[in-house]
mmCIF file of C-alpha atoms and ligand atoms in Angstrom:
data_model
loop_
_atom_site.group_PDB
_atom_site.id
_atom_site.type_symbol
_atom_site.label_atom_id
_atom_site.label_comp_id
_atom_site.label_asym_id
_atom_site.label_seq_id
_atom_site.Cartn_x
_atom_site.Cartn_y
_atom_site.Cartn_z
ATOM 1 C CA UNK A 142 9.186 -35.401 -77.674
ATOM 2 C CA UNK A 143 5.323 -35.091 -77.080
ATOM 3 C CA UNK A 144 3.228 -37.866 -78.740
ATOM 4 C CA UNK A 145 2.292 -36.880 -82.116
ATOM 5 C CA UNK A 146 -1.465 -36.372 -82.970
ATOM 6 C CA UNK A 147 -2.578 -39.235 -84.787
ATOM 7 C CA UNK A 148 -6.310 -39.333 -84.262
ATOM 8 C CA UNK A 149 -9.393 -37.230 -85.505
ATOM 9 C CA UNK A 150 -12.680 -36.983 -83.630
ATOM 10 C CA UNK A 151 -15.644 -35.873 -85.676
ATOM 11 C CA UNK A 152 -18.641 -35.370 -83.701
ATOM 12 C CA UNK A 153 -21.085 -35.518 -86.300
ATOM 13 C CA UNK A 154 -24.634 -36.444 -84.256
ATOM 14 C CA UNK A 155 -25.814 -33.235 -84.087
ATOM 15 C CA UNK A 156 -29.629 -32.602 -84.779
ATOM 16 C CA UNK A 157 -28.874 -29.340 -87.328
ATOM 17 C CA UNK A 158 -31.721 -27.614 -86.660
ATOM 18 C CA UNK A 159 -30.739 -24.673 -87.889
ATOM 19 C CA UNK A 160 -30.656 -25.753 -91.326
ATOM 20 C CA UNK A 161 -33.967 -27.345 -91.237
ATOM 21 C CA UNK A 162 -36.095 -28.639 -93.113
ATOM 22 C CA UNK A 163 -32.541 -29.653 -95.529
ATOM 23 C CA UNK A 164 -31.975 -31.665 -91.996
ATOM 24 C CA UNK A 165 -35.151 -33.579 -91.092
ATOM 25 C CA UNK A 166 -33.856 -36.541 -92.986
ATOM 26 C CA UNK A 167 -30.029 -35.502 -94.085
ATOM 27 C CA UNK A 168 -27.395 -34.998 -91.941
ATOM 28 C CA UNK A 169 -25.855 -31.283 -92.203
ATOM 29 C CA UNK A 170 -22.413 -33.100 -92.202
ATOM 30 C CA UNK A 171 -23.452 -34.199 -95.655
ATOM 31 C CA UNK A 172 -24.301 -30.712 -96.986
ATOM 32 C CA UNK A 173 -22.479 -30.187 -100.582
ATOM 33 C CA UNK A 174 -20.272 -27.283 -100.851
ATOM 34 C CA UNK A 175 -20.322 -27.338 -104.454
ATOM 35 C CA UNK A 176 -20.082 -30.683 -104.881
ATOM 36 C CA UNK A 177 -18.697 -31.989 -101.835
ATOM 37 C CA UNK A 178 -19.816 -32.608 -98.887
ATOM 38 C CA UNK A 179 -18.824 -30.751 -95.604
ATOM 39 C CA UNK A 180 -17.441 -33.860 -94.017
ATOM 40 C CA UNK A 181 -15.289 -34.337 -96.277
ATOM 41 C CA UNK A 182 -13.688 -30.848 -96.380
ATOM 42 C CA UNK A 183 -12.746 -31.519 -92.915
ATOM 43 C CA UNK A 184 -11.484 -34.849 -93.154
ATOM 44 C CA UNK A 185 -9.286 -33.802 -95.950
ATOM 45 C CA UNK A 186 -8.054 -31.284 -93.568
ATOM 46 C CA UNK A 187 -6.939 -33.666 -91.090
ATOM 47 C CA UNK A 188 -5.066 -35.816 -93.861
ATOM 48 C CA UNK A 189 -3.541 -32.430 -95.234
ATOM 49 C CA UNK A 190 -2.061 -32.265 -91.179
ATOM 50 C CA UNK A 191 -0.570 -36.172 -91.140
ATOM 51 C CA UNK A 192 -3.832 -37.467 -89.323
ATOM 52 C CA UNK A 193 -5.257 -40.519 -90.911
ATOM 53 C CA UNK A 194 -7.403 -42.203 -88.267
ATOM 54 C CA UNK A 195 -10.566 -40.388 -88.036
ATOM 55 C CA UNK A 196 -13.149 -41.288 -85.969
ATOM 56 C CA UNK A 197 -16.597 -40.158 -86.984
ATOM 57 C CA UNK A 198 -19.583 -39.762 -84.065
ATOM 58 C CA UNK A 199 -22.917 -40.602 -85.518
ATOM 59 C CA UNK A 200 -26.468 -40.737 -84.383
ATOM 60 C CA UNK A 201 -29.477 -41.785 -85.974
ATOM 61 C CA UNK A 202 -30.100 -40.896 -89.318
ATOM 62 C CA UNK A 203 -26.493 -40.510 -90.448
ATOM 63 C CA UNK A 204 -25.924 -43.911 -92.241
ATOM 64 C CA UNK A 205 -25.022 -41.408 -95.487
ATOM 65 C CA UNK A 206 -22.082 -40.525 -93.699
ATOM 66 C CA UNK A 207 -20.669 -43.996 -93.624
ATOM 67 C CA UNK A 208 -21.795 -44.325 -96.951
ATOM 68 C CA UNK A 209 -20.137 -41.585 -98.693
ATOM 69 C CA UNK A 210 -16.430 -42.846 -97.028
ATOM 70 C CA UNK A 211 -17.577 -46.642 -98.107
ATOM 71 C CA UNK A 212 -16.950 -48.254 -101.443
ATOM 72 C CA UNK A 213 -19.645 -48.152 -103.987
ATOM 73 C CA UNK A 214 -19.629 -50.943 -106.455
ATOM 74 C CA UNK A 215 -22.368 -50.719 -108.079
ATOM 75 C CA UNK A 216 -21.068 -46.858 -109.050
ATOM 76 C CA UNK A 217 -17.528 -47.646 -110.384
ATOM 77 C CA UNK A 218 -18.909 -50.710 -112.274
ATOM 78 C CA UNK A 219 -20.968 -48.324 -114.229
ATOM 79 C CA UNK A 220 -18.449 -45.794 -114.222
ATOM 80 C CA UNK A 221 -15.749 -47.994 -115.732
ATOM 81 C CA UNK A 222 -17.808 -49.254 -118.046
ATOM 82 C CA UNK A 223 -18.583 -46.089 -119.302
ATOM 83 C CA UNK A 224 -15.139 -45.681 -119.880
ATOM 84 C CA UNK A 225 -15.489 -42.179 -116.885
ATOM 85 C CA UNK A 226 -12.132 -42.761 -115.945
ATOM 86 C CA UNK A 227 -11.942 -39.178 -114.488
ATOM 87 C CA UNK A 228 -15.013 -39.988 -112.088
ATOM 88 C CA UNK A 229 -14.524 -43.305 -111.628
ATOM 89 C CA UNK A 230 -11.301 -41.716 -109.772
ATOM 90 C CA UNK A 231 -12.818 -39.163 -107.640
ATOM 91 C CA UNK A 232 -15.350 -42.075 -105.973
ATOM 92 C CA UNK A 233 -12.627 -44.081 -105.496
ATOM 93 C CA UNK A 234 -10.266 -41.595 -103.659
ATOM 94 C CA UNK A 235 -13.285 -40.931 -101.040
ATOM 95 C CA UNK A 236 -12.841 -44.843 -100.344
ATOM 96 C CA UNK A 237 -9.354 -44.582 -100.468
ATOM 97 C CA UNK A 238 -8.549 -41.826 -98.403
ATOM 98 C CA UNK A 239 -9.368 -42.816 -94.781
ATOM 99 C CA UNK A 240 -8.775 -45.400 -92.164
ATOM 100 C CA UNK A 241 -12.264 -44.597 -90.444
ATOM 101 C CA UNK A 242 -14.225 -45.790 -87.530
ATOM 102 C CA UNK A 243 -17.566 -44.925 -86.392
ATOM 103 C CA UNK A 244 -19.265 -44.552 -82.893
ATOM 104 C CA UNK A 245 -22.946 -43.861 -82.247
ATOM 105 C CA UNK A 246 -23.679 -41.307 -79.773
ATOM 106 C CA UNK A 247 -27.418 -42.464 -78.885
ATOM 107 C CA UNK A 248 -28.674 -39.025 -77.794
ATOM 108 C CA UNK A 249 -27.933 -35.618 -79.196
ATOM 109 C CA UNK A 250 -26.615 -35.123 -75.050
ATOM 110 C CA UNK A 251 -23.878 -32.093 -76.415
ATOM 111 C CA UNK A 252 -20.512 -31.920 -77.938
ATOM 112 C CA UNK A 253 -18.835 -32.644 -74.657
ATOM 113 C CA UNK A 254 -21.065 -36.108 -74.573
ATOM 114 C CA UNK A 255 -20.086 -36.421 -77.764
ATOM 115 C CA UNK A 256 -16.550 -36.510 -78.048
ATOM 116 C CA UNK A 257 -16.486 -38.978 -74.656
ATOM 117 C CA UNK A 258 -18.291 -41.273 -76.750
ATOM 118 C CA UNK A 259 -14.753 -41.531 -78.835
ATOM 119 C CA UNK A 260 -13.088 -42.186 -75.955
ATOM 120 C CA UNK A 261 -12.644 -46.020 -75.944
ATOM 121 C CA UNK A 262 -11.556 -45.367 -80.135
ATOM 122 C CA UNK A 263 -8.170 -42.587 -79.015
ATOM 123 C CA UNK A 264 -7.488 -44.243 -75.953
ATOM 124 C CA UNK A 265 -4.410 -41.847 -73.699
ATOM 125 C CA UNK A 266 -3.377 -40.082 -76.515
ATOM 126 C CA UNK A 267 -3.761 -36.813 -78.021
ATOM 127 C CA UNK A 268 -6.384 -36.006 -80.348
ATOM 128 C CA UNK A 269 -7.957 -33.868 -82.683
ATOM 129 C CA UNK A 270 -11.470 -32.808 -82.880
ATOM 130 C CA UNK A 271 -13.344 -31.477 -85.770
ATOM 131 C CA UNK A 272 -16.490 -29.743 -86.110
ATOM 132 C CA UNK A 273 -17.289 -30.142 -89.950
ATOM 133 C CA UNK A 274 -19.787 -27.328 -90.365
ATOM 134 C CA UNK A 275 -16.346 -25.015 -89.767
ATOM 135 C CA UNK A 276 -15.118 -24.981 -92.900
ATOM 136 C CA UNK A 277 -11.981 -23.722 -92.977
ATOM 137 C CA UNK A 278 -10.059 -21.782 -96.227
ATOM 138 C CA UNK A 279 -6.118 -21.584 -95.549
ATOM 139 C CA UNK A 280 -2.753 -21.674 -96.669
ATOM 140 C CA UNK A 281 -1.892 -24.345 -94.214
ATOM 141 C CA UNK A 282 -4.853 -26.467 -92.871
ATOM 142 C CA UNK A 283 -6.063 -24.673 -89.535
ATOM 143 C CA UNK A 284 -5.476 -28.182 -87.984
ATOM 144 C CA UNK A 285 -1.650 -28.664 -88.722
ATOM 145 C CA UNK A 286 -1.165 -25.090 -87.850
ATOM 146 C CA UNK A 287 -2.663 -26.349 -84.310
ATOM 147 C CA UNK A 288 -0.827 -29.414 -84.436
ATOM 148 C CA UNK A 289 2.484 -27.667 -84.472
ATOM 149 C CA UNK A 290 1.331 -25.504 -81.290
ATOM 150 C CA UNK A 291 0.673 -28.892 -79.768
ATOM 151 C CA UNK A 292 3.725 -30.083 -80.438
ATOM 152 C CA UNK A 293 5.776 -27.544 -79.081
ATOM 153 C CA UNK A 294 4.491 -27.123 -75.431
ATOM 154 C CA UNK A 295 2.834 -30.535 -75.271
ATOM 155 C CA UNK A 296 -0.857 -29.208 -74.111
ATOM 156 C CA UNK A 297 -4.504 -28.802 -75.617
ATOM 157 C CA UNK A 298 -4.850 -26.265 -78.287
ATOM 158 C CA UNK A 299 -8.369 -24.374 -79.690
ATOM 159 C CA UNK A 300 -8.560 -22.667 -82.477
ATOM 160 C CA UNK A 301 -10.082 -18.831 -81.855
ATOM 161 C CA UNK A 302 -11.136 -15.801 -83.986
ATOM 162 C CA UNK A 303 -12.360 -12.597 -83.565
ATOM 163 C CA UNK A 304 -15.566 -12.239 -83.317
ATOM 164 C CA UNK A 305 -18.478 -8.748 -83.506
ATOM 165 C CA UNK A 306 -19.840 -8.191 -80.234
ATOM 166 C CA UNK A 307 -23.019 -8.694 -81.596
ATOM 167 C CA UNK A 308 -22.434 -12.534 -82.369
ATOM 168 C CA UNK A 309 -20.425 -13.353 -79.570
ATOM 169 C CA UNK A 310 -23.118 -15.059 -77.970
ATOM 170 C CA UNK A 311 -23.563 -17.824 -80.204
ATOM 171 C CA UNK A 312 -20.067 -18.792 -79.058
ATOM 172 C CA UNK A 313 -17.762 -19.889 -76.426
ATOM 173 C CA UNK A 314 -15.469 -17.022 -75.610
ATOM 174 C CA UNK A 315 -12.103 -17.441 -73.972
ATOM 175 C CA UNK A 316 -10.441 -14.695 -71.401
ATOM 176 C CA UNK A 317 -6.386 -15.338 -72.105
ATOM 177 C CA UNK A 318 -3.145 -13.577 -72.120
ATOM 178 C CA UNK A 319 -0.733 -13.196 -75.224
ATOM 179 C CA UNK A 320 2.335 -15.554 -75.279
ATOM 180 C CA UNK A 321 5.531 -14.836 -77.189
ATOM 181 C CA UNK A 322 6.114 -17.461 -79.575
ATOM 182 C CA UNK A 323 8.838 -17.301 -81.746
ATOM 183 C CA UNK A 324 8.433 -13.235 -81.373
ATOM 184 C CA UNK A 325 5.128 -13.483 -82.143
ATOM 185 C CA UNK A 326 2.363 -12.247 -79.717
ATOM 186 C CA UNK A 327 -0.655 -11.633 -81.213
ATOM 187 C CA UNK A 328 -1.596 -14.971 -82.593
ATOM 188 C CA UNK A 329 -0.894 -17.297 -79.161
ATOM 189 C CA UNK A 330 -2.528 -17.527 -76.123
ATOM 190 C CA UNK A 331 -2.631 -18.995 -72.815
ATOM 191 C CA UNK A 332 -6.173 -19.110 -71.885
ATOM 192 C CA UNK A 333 -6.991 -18.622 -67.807
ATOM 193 C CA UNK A 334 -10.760 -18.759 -68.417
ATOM 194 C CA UNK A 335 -13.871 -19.716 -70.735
ATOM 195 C CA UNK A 336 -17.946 -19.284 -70.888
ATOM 196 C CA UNK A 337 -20.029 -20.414 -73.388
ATOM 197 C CA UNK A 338 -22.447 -18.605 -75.435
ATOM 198 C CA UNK A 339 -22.090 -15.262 -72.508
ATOM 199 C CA UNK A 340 -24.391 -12.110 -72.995
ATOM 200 C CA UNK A 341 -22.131 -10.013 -75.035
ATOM 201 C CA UNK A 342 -21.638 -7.670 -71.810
ATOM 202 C CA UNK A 343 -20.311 -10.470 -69.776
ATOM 203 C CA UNK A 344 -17.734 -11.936 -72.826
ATOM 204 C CA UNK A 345 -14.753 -12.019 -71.175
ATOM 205 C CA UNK A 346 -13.083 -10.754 -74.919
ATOM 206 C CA UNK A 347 -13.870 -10.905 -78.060
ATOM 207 C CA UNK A 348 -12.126 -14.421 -78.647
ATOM 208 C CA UNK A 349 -14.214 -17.162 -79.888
ATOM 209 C CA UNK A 350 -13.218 -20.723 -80.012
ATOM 210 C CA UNK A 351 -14.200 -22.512 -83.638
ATOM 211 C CA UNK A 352 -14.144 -25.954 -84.397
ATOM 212 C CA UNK A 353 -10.913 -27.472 -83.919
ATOM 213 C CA UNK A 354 -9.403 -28.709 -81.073
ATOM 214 C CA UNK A 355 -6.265 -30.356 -79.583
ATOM 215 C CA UNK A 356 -6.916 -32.135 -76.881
ATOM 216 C CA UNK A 357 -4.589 -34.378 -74.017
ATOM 217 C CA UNK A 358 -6.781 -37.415 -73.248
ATOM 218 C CA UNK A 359 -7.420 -36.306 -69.602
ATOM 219 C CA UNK A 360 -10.291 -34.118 -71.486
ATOM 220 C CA UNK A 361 -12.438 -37.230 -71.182
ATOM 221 C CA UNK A 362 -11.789 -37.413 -67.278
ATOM 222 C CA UNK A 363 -13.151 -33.604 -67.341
ATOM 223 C CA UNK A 364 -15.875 -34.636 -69.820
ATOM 224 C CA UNK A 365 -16.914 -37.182 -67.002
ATOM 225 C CA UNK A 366 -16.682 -35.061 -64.265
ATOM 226 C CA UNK A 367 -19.079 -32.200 -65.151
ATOM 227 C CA UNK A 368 -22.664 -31.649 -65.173
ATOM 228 C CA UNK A 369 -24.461 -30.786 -67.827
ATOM 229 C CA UNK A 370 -24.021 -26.842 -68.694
ATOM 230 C CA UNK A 371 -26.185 -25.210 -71.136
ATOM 231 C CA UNK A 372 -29.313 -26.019 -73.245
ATOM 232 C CA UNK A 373 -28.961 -29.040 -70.340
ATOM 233 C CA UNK A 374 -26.264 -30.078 -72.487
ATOM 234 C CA UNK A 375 -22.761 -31.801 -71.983
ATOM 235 C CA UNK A 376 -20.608 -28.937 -73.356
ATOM 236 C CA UNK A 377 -17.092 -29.680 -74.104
ATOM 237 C CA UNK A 378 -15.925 -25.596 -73.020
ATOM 238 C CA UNK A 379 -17.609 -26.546 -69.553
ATOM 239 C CA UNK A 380 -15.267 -29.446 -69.809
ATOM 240 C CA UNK A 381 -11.942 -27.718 -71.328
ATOM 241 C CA UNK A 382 -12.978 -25.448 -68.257
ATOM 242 C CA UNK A 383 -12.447 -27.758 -65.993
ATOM 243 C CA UNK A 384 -8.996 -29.202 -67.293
ATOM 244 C CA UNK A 385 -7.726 -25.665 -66.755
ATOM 245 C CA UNK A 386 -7.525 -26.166 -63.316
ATOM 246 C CA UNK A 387 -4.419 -28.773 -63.790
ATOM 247 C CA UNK A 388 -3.495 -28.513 -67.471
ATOM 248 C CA UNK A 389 -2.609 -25.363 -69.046
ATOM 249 C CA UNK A 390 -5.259 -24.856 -72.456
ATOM 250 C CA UNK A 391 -3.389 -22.865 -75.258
ATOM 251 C CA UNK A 392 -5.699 -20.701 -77.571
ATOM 252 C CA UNK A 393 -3.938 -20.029 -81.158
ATOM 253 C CA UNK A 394 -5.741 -17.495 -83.411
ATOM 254 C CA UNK A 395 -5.259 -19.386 -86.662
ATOM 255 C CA UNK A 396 -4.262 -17.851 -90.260
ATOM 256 C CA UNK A 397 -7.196 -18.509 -92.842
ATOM 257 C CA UNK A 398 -10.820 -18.126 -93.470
ATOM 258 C CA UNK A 399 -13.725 -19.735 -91.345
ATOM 259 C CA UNK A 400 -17.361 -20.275 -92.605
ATOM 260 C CA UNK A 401 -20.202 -21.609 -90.679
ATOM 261 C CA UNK A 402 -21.473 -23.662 -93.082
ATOM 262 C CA UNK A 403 -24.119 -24.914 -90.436
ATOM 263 C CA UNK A 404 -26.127 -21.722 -90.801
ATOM 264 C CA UNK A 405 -27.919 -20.743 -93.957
ATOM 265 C CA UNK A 406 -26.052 -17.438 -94.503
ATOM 266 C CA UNK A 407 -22.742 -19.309 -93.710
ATOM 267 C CA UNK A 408 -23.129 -21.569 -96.271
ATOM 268 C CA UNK A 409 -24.336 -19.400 -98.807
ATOM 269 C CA UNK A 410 -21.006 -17.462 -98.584
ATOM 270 C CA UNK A 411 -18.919 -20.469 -98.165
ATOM 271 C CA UNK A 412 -20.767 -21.979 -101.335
ATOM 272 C CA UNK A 413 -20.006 -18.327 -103.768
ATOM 273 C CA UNK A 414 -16.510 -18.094 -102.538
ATOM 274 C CA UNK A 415 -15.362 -21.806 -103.112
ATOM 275 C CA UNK A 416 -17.573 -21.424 -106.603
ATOM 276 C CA UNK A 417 -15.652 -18.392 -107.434
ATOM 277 C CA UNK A 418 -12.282 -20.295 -106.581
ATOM 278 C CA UNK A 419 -12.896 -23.559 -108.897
ATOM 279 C CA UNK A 420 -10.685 -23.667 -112.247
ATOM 280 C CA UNK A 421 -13.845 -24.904 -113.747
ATOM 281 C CA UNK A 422 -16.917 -23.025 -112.665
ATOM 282 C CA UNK A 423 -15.439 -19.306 -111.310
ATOM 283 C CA UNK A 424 -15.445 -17.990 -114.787
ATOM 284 C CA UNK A 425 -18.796 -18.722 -115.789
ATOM 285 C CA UNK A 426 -20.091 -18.299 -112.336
ATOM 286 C CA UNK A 427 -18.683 -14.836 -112.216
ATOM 287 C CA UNK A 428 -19.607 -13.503 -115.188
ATOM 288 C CA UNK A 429 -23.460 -14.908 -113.978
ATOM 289 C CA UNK A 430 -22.820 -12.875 -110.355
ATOM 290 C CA UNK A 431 -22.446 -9.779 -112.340
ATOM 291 C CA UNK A 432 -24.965 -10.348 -114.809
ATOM 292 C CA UNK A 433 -28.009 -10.143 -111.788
ATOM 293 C CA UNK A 434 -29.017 -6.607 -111.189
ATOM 294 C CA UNK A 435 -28.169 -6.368 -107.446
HETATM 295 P P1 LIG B 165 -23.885 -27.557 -83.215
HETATM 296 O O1 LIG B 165 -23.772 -26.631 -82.086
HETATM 297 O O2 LIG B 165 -23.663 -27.013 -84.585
HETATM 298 O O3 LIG B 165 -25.300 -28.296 -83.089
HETATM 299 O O4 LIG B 165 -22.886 -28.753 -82.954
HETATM 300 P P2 LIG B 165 -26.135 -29.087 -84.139
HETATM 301 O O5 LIG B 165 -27.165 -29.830 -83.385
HETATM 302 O O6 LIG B 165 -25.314 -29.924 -85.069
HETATM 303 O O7 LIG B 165 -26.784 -27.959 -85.058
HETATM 304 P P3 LIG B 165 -27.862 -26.840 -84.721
HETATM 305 O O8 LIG B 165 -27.175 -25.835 -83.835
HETATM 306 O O9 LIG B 165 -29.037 -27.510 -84.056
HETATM 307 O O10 LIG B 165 -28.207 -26.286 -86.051
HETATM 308 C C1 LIG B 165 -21.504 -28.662 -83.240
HETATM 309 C C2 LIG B 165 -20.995 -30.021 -83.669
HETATM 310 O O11 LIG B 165 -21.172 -30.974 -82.630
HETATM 311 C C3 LIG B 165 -21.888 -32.084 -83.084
HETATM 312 C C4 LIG B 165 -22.653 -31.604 -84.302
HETATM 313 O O12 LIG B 165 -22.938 -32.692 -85.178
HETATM 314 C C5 LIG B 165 -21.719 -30.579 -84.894
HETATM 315 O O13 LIG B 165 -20.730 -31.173 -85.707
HETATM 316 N N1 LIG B 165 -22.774 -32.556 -81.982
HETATM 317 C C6 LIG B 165 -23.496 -31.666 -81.252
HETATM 318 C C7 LIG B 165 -22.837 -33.902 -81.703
HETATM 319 O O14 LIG B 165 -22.172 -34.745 -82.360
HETATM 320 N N2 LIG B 165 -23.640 -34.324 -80.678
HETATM 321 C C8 LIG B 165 -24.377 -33.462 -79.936
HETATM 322 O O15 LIG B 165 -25.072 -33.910 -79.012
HETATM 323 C C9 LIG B 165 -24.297 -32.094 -80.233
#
């Protein structure tokens, strides 16, 4: 038996600058889809795959973060009082939900510089990593559906999708080989290579790691051990990259929906479909969607 995955790494110090000027003072972590934040898709996620430390890297500017997973007094006082028993229960669940630990990383320094920042939190164990602004739709979470690849052959695990050669560049891209699993081949793979963000005539496929990970703890030796890659950045591919050459890296092409909710187009998707979906708002909403001339 492998050790199970009991830890969640949420690099969350990111600048967002592509969602600027929503940004210049609020973290993108704290973006509403709907009416909940992006952060807290994710860590819901984890909890929906039997992880319930999570670890949450911050920078400067981020103190809403810790907020919105703290308890608010002041808010269920009034709520009780009011007699909003219904509300009064969704604050308190946010509290409730999470054992959770923060870490500043000083300097936005990459997601590879990032994650080591956690390192001292997971200690030698496995771990997950989650990039919040990957909001993921699916059956069963994207995470646990990792998890389980972890599980069985005891080594790191990305998640990957398909991605138009036109966009591949915004990405890292993986060159693997199909594994049978349980007679399936098209969904697992064993991954002999990585670049990040290539020119889309030098992607080795068309295989694009998202934003979760599996990861053995000798990622943070790697992390350590490599310059930084590019945008002078520590990048955590450039570091997977480097575990390859003693620890085999799985890539699993996971069953659900991803948005990037950290671009503007992303999250204008992501925020129609998960309208559409709610019990309370997708029948109004709809009929509003087909009342605009488009
Ligand atoms: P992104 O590549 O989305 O970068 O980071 P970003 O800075 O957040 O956003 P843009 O591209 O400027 O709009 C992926 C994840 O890694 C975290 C981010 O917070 C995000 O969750 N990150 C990135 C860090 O925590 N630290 C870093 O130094 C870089």
């Amino acid at each position: 038996m492998y050790p199970k995955v009991r830890k969640a790494v949420f690099p969350a110090a990111g600048l967002g600058t592509r969602f600027l000027p929503a940004t210049k003072a609020q973290p993108k972590e704290m973006l509403p889809l709907v009416d909940k934040p992006l952060i807290q898709y994710g860590v819901e996620e984890a909890i929906q795959s039997s992880i319930q430390n999570i670890i949450i890297v911050t920078g400067r500017g981020k103190s809403s973060i810790e907020d919105h997973f703290d308890v608010n007094f002041e808010m269920e006082h009034l709520l009780e009082s009011k007699k909003k028993g219904d509300l009064l229960k969704l604050v308190r669940d946010i509290s409730d939900m999470i054992d959770v630990c923060y870490v500043r990383q000083k300097e936005a320094l990459g997601l590879g510089h990032a994650v080591l920042r956690a390192s001292e939190l997971v200690g030698r164990e496995p771990f997950a990593v989650v990039l919040s602004d990957d909001v993921i739709d699916a059956e069963i979470p994207c995470l646990r559906q990792l998890v389980d690849i972890h599980e069985f052959f005891g080594a790191s695990v990305v998640a990957l999708m398909e991605v138009p050669a036109d966009q591949i560049s915004a990405y890292g891209v993986v060159d693997a080989e199909p594994v049978d699993h349980h007679g399936a081949r098209d969904r697992l793979f064993r991954i002999r290579n990585m670049v990040e963000k290539p020119k889309p005539s030098e992607a080795p496929s068309n295989l694009a790691i998202i934003g979760r990970y599996i990861l053995v703890p000798e990622i943070f030796d790697s992390i350590n051990a490599i310059p930084p890659g590019a945008g002078g950045e520590i990048q955590l591919t450039d570091a997977l990259k480097h575990l390859l050459r003693n620890r085999p890296v799985y890539g699993y092409k996971f069953e659900g929906k991803r948005y990037d909710a950290g671009d503007k187009l992303g999250f204008l998707k992501a925020t129609v479909e998960f309208a559409l979906r709610r019990a309370d708002l997708g029948g109004p909403f709809r009929e509003y969607l087909k009342s605009l001339s488009l």
